[in-house]
PDB file of C-alpha atoms in Angstrom:
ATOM      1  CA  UNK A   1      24.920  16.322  -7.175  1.00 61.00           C
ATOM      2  CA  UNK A   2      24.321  12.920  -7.848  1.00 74.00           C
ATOM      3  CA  UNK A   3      21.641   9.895  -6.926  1.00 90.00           C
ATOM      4  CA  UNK A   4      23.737   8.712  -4.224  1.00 92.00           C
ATOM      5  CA  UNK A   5      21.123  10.138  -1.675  1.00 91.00           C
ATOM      6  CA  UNK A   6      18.041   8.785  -3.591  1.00 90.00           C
ATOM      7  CA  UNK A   7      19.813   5.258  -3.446  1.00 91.00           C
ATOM      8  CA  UNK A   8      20.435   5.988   0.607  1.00 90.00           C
ATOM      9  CA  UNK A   9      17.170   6.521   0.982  1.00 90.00           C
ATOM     10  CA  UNK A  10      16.364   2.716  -0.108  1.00 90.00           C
ATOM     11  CA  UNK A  11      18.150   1.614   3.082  1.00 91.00           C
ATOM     12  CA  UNK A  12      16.359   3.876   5.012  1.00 89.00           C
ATOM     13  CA  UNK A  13      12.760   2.524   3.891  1.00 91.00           C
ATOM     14  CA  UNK A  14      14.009  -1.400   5.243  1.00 90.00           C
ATOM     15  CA  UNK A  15      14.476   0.591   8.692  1.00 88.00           C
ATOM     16  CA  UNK A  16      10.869   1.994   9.053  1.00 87.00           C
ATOM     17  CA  UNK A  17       8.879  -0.596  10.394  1.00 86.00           C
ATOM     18  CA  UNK A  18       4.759  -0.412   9.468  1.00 85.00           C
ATOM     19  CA  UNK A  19       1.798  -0.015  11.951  1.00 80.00           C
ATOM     20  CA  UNK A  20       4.583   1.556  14.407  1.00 79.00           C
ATOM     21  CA  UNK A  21       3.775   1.537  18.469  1.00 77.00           C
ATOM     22  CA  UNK A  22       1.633  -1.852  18.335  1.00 83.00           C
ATOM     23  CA  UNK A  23       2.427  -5.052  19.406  1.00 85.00           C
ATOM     24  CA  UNK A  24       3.297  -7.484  16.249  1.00 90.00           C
ATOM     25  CA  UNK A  25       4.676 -11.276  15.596  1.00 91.00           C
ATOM     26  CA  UNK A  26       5.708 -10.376  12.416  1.00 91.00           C
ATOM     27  CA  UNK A  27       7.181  -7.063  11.776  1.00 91.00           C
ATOM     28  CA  UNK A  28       7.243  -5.561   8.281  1.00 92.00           C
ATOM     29  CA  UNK A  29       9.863  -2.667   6.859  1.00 93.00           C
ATOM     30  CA  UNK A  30       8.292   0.222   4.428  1.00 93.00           C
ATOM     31  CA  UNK A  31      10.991  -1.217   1.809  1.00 94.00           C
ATOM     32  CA  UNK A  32       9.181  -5.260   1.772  1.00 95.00           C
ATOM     33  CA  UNK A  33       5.802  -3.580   1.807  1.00 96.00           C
ATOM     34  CA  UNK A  34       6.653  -1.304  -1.417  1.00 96.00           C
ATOM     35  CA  UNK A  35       8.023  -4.309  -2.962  1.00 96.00           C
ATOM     36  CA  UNK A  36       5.089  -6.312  -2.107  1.00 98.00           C
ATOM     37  CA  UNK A  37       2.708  -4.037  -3.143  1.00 98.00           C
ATOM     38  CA  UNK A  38       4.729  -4.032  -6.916  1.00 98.00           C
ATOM     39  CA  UNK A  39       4.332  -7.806  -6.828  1.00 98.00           C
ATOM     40  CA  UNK A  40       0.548  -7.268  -6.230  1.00 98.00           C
ATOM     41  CA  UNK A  41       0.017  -4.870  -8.351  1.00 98.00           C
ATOM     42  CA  UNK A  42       1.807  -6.779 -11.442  1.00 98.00           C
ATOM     43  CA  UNK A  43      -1.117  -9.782 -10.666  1.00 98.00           C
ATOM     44  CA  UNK A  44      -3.753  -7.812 -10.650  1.00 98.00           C
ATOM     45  CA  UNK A  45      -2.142  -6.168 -14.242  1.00 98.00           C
ATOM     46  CA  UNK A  46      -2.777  -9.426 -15.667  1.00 98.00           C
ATOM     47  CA  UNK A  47      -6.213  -9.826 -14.230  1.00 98.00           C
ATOM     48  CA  UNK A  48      -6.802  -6.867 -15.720  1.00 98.00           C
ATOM     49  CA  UNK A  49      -5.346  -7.879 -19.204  1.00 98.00           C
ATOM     50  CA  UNK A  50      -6.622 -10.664 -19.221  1.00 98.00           C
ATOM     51  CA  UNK A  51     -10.240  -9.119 -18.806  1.00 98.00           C
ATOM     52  CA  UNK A  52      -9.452  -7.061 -22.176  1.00 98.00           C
ATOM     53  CA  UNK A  53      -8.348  -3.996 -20.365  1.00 98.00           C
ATOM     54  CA  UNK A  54      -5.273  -2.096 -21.396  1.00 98.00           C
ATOM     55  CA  UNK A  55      -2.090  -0.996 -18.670  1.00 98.00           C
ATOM     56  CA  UNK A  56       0.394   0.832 -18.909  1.00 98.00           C
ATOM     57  CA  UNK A  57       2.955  -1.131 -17.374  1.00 98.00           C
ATOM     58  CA  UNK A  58       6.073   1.667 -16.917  1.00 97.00           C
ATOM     59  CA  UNK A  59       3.049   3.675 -14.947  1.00 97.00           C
ATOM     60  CA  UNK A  60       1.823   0.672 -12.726  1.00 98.00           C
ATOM     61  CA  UNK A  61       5.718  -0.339 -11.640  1.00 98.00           C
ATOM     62  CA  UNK A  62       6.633   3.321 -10.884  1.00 96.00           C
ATOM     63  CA  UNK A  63       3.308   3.980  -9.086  1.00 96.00           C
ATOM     64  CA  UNK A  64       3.985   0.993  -6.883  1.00 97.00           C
ATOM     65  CA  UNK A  65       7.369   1.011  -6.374  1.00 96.00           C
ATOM     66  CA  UNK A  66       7.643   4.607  -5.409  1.00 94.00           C
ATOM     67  CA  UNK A  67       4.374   4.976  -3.683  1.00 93.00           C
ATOM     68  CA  UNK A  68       5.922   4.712   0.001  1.00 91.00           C
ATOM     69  CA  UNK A  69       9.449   6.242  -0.813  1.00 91.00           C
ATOM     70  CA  UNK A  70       8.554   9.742   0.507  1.00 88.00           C
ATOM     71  CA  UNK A  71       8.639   8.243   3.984  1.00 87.00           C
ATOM     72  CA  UNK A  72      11.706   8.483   4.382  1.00 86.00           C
ATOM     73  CA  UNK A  73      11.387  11.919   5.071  1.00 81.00           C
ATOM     74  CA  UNK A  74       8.219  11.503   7.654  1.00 75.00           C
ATOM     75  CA  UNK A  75       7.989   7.793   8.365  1.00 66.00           C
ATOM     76  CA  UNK A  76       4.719   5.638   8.794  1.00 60.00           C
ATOM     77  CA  UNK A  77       2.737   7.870  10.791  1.00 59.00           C
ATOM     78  CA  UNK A  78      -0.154   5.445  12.586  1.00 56.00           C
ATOM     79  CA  UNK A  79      -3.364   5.666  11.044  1.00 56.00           C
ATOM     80  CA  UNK A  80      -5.044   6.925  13.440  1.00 57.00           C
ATOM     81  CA  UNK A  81      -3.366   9.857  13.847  1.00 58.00           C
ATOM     82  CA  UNK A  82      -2.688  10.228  10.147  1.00 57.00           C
ATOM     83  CA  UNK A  83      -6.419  10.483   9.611  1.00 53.00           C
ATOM     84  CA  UNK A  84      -7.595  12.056  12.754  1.00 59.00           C
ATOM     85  CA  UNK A  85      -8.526  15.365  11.140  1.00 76.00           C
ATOM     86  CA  UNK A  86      -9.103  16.413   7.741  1.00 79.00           C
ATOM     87  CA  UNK A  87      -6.362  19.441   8.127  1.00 80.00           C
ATOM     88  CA  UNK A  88      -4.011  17.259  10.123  1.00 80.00           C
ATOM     89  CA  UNK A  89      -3.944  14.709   7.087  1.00 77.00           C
ATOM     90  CA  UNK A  90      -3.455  18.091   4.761  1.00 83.00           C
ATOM     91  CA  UNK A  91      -0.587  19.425   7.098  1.00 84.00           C
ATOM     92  CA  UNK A  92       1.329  16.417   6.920  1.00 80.00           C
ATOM     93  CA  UNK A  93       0.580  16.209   3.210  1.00 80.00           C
ATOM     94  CA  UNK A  94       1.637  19.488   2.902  1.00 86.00           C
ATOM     95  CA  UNK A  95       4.793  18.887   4.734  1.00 86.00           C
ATOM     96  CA  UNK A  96       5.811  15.634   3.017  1.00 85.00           C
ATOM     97  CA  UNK A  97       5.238  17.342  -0.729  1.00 88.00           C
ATOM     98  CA  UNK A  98       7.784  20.285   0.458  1.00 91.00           C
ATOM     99  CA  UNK A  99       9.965  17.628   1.687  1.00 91.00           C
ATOM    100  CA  UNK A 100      10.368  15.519  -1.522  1.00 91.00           C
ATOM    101  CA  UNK A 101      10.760  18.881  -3.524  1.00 93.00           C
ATOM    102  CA  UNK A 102      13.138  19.768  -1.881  1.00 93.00           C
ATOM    103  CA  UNK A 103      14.953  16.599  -2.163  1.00 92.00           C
ATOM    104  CA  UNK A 104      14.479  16.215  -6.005  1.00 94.00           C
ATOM    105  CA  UNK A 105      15.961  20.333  -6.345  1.00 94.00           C
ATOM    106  CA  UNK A 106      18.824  19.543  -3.943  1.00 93.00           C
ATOM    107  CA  UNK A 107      19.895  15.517  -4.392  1.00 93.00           C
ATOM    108  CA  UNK A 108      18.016  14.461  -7.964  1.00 95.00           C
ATOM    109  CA  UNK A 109      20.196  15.838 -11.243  1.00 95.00           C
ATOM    110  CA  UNK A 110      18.083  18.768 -13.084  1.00 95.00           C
ATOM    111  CA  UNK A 111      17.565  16.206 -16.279  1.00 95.00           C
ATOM    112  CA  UNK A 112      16.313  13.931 -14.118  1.00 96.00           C
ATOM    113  CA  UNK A 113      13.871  16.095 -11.398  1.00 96.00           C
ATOM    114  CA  UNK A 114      11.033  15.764 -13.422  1.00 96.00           C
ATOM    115  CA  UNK A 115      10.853  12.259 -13.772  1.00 96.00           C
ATOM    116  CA  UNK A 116      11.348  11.784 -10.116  1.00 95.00           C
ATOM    117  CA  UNK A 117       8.610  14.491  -9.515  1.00 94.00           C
ATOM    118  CA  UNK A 118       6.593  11.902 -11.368  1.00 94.00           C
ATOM    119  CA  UNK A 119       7.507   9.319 -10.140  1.00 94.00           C
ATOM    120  CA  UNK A 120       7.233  10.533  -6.324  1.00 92.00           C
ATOM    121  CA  UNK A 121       4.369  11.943  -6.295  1.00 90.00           C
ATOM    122  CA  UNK A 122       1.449  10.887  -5.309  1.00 89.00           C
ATOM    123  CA  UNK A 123      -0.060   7.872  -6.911  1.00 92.00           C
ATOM    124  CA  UNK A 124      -3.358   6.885  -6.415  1.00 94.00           C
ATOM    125  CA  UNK A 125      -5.424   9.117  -9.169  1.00 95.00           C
ATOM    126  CA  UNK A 126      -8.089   8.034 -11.508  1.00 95.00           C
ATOM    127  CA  UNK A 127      -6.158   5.750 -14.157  1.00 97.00           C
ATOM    128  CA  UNK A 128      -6.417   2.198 -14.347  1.00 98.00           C
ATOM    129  CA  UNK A 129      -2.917   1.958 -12.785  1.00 98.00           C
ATOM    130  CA  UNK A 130      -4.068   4.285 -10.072  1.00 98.00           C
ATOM    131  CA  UNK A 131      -6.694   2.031  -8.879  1.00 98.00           C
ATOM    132  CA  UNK A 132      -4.784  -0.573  -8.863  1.00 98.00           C
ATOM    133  CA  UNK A 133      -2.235   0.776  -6.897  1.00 98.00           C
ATOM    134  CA  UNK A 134      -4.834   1.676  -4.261  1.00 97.00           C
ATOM    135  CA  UNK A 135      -6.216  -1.803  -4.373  1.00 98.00           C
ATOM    136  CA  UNK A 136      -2.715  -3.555  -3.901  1.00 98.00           C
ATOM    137  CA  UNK A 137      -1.748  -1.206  -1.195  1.00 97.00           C
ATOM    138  CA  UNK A 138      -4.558  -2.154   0.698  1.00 97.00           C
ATOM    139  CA  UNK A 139      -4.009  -6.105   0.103  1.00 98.00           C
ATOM    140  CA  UNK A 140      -0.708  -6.125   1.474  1.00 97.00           C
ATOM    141  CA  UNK A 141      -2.497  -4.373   4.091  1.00 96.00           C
ATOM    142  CA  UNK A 142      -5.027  -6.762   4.312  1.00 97.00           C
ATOM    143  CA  UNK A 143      -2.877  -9.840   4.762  1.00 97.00           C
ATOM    144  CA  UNK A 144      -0.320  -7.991   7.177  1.00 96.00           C
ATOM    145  CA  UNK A 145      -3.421  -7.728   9.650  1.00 95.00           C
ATOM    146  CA  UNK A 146      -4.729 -10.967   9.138  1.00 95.00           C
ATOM    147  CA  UNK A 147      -1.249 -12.442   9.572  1.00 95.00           C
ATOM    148  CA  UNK A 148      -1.461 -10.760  13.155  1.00 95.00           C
ATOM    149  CA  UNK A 149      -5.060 -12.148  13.831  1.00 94.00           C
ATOM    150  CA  UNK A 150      -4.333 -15.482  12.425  1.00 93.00           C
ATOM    151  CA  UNK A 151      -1.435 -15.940  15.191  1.00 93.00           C
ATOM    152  CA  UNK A 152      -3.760 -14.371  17.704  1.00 93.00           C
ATOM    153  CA  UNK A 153      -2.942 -10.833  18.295  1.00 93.00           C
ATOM    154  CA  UNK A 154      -4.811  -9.526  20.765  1.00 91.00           C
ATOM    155  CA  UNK A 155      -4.271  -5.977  20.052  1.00 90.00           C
ATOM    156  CA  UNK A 156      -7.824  -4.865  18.237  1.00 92.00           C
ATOM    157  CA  UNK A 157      -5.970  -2.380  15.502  1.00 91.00           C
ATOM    158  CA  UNK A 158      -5.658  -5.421  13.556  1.00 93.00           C
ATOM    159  CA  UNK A 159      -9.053  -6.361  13.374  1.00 94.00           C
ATOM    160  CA  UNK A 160      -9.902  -2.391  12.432  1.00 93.00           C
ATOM    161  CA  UNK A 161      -7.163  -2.339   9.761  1.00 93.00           C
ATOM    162  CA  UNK A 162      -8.619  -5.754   8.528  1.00 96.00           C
ATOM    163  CA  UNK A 163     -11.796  -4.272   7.905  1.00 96.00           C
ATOM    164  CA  UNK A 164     -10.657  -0.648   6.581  1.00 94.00           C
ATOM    165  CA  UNK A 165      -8.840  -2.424   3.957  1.00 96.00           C
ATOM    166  CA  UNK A 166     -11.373  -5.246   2.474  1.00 97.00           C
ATOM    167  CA  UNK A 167     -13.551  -2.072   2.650  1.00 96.00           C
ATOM    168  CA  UNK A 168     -11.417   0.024   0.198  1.00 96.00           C
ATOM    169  CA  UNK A 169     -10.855  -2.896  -1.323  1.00 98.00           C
ATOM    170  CA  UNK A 170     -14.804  -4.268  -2.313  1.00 97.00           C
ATOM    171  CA  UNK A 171     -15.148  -0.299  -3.275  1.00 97.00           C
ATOM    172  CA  UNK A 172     -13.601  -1.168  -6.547  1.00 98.00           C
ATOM    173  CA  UNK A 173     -15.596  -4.135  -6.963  1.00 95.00           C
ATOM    174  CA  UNK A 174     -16.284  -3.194 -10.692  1.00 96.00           C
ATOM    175  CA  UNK A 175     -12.882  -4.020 -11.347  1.00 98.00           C
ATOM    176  CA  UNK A 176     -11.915  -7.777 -12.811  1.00 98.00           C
ATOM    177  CA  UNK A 177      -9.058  -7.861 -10.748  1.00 98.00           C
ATOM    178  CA  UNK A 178     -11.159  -7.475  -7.506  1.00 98.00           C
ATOM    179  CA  UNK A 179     -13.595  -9.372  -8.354  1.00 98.00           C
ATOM    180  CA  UNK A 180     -11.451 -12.236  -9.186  1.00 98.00           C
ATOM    181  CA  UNK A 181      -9.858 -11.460  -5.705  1.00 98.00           C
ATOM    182  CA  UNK A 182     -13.105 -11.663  -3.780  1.00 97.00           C
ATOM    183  CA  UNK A 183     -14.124 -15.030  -5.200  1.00 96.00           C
ATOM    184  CA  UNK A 184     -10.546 -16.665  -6.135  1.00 97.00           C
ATOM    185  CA  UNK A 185      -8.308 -14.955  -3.463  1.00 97.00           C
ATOM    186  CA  UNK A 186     -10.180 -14.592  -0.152  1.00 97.00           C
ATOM    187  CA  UNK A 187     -11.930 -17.570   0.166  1.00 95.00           C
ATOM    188  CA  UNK A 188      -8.771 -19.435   0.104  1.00 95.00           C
ATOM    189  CA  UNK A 189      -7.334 -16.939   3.012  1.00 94.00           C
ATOM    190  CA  UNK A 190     -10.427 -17.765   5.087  1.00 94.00           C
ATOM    191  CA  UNK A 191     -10.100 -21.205   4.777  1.00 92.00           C
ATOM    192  CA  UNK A 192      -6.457 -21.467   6.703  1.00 88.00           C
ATOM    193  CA  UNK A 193      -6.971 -22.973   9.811  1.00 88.00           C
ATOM    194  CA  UNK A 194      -6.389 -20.537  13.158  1.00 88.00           C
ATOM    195  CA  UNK A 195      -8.801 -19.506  15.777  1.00 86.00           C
ATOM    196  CA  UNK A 196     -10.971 -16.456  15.020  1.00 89.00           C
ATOM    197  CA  UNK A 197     -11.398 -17.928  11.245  1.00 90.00           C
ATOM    198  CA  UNK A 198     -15.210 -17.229  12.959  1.00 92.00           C
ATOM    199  CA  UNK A 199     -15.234 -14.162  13.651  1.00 92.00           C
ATOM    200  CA  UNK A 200     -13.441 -13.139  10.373  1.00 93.00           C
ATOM    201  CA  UNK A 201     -15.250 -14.737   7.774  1.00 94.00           C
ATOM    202  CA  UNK A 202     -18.456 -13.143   9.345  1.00 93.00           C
ATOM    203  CA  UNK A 203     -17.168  -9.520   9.182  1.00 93.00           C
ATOM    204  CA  UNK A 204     -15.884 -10.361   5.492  1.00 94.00           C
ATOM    205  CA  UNK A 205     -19.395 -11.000   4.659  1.00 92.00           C
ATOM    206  CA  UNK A 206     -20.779  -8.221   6.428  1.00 93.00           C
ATOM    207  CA  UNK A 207     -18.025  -6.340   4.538  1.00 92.00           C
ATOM    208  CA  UNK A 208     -19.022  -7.601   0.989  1.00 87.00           C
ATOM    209  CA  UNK A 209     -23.127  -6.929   1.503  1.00 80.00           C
ATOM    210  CA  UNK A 210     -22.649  -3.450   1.710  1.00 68.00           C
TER     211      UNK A 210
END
């Protein structure tokens, strides 16, 4: 036994492809989205520092490094069907927890399992680094859908996951780091040039009033 399979499993995240079953210009693996996420995450760390608040760095790079690894075992089930029931989104919970158990008991080195229990579990809790791994999730989100809107996808699942994400997103808005994303960050994406800049910036700030 040996990490030979938890490396594998690295390649396997640049062959899962995000938002699967939609028509896209850009495509975008599981592997670039954890790494983007991690990239996120570290900026809105030093928001956060920078606002006086104290992170636990080790926690924040884990959390968003690992947070997609466990679909390797499922994939990137589409939203929609992800969260089209309560018990549907606890079955496949359910299934992908037994999954990476059994992986850590059978591939990850006993003096190492409880690490990578940490460490593949599930990340978004209550800490600082939590949050912030929910918010940075949701921005790479974010600007994979308006990438698609901005060359003119037509297919409306953009637009939805657009708005699902800047809602998450402004739900945290007594964070620093959001804050300083709402008035530093987005105004700046809004003002590229492309042809529903429109019909965007008025659902932003339909978002941002509630």
């Amino acid at each position: 036994m040996g990490m030979h399979q938890y490396i594998q499993g690295l390649n396997n995240l640049e062959t899962l492809r995000r938002a699967p079953g939609f028509f896209k210009y850009a495509e975008h693996s599981v592997a670039a989205h954890s790494f983007k996420v991690a990239e996120i995450a570290q900026l809105l760390g030093d928001i956060e520092e920078h606002a006086g608040n104290t992170v636990n760095w080790q926690r924040l790079y884990e959390k968003a490094l690992n947070h997609d690894y466990t679909e390797r075992f499922i994939g990137d089930i589409k939203t929609p069907v992800k969260y089209a029931t309560p018990e549907l989104r606890e079955m496949l919970a359910d299934v992908e927890d037994k999954m990476t158990e059994n992986f850590i008991q059978d591939e990850i080195p006993e003096e190492y399992q409880a690490i990578y229990r940490r460490r593949l579990s599930e990340g978004k809790d209550d800490t600082l680094e939590g949050e912030l791994l929910s918010i940075s999730d949701k921005v790479d989100l974010l600007y994979e859908a308006f990438g698609e809107i901005e060359k003119g996808n037509p297919e409306r699942v953009f637009v939805n996951i657009y708005t699902e994400s800047l809602t998450v997103i402004a739900s945290f808005d007594q964070r620093p780091s959001v804050k300083y994303f709402m008035k530093e960050i987005l105004p700046d994406m809004l003002n590229e040039e492309f042809a529903d800049r429109d019909m965007l910036t008025k659902l932003t700030r339909a978002i941002m009033k509630h």
